[in-house]
mmCIF file of N, CA and C in Angstrom:
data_model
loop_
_atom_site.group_PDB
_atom_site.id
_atom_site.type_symbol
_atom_site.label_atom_id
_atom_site.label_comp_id
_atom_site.label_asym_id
_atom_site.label_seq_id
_atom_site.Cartn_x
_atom_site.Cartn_y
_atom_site.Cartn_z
ATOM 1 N N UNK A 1081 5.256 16.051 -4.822
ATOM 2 C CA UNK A 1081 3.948 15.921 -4.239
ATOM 3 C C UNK A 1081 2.981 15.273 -5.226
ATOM 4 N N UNK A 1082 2.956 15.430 -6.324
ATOM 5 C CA UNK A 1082 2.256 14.998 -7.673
ATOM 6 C C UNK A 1082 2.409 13.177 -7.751
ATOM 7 N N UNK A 1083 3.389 13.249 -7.412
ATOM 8 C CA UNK A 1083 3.769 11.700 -7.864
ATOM 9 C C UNK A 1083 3.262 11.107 -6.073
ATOM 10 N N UNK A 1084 3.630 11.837 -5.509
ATOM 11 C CA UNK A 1084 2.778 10.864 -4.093
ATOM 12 C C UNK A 1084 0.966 10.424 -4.013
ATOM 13 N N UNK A 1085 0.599 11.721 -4.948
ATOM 14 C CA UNK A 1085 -0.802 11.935 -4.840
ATOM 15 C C UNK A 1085 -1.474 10.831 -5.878
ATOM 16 N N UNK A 1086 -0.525 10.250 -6.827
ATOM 17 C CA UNK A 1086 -0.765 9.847 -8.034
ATOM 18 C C UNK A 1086 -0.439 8.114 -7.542
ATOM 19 N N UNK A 1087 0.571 7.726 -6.252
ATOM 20 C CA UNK A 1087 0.839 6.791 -5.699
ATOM 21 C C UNK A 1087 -0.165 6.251 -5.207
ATOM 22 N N UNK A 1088 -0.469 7.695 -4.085
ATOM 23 C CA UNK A 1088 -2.352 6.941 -3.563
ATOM 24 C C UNK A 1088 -3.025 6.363 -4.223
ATOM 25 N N UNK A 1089 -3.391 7.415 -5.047
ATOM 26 C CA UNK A 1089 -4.812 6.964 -5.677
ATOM 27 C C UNK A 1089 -4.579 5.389 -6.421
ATOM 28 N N UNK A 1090 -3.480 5.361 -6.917
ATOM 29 C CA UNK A 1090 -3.179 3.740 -7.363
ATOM 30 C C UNK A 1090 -3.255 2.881 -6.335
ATOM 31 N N UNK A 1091 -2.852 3.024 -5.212
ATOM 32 C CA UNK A 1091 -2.986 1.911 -4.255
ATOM 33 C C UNK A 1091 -4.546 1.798 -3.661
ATOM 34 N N UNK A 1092 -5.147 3.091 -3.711
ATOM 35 C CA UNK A 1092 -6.757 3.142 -3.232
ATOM 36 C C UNK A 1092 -7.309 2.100 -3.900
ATOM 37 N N UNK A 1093 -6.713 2.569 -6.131
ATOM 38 C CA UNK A 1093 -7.614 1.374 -6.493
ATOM 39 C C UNK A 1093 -7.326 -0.044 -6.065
ATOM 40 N N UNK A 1094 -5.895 -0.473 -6.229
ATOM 41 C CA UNK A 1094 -5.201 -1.976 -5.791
ATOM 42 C C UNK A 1094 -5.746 -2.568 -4.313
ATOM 43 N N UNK A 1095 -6.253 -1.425 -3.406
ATOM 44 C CA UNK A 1095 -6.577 -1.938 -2.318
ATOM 45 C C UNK A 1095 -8.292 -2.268 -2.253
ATOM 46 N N UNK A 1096 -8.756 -1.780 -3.384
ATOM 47 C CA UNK A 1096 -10.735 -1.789 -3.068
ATOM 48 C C UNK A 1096 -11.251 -3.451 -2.911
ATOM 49 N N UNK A 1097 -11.858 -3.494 -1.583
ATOM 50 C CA UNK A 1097 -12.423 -4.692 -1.409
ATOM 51 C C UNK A 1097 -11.514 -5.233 0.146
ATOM 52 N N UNK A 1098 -10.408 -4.411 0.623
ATOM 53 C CA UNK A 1098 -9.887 -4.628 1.809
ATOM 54 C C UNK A 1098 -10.486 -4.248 2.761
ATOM 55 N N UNK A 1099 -11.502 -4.886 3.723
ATOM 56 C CA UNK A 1099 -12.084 -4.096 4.987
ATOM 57 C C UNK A 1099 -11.841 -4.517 6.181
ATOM 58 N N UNK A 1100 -10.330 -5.360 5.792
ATOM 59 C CA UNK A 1100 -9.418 -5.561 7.225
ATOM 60 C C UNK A 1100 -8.566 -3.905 7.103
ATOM 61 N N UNK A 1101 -8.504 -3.376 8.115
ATOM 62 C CA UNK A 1101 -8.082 -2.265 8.214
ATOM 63 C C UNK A 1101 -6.115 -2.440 8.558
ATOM 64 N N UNK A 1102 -5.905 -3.540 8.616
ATOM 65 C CA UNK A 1102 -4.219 -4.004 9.222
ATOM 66 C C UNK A 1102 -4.486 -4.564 7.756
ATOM 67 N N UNK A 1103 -4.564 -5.336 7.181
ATOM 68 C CA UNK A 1103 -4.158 -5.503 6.103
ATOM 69 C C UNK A 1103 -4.190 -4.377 4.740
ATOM 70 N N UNK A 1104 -4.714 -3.466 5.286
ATOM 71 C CA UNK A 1104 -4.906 -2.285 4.121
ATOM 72 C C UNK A 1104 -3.476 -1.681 4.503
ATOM 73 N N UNK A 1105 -3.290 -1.086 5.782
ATOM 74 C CA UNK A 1105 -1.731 -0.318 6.159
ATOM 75 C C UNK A 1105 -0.372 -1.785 5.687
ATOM 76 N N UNK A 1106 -0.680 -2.965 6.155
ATOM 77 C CA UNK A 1106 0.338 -3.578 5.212
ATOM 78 C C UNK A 1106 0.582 -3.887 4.092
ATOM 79 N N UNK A 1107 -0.508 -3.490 3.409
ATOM 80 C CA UNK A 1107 -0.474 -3.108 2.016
ATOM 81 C C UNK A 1107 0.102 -2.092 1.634
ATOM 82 N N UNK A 1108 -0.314 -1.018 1.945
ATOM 83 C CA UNK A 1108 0.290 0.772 1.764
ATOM 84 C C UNK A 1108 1.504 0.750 2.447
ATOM 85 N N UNK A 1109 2.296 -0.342 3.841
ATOM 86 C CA UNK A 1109 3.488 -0.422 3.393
ATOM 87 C C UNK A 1109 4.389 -0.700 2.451
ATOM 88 N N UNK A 1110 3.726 -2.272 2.249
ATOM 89 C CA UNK A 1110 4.334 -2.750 1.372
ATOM 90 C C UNK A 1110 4.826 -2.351 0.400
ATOM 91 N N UNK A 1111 3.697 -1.171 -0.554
ATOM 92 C CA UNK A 1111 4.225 -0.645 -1.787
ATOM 93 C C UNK A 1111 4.922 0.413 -1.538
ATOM 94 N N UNK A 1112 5.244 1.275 0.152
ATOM 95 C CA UNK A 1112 5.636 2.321 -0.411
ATOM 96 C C UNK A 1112 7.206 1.824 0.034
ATOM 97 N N UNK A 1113 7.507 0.902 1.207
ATOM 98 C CA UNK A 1113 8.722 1.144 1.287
ATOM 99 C C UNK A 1113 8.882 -0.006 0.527
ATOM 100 N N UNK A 1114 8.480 -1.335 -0.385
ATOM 101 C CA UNK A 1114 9.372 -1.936 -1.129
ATOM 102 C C UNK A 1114 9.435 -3.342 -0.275
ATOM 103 N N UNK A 1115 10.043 -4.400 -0.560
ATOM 104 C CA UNK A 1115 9.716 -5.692 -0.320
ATOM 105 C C UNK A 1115 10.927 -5.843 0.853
ATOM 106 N N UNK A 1116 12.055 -4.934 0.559
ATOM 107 C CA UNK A 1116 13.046 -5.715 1.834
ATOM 108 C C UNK A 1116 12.948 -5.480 2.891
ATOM 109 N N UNK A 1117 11.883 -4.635 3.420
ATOM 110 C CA UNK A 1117 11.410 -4.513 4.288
ATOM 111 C C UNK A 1117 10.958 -5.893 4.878
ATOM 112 N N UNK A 1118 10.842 -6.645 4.422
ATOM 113 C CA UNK A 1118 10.204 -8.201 4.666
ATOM 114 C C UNK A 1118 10.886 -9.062 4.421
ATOM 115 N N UNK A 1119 12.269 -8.712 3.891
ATOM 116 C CA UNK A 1119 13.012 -10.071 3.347
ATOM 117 C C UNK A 1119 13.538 -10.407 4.512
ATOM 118 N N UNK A 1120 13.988 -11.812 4.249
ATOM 119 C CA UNK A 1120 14.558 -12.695 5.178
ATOM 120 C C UNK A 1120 16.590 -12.563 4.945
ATOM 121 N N UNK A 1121 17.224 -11.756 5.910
ATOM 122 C CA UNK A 1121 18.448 -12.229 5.660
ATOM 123 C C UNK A 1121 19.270 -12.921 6.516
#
């Protein structure tokens, strides 16, 4: 739980200045599940 709480708050800061609200959740995907989520195979 420590390390999730500690995940947020890093992405809160990486995300400040996003006030598209779809680009903030594809952001907070992005980092939590990882890029192959998006790769091309």
């Amino acid at each position: 739980m420590e390390g999730f709480n500690n995940r947020v708050k890093v992405l809160k800061r990486r995300c400040y200045g996003i006030f598209d609200i779809e680009r903030l959740f594809q952001r907070i995907s992005l980092d939590l599940n990882g890029y192959q989520t998006f790769a091309v195979t």
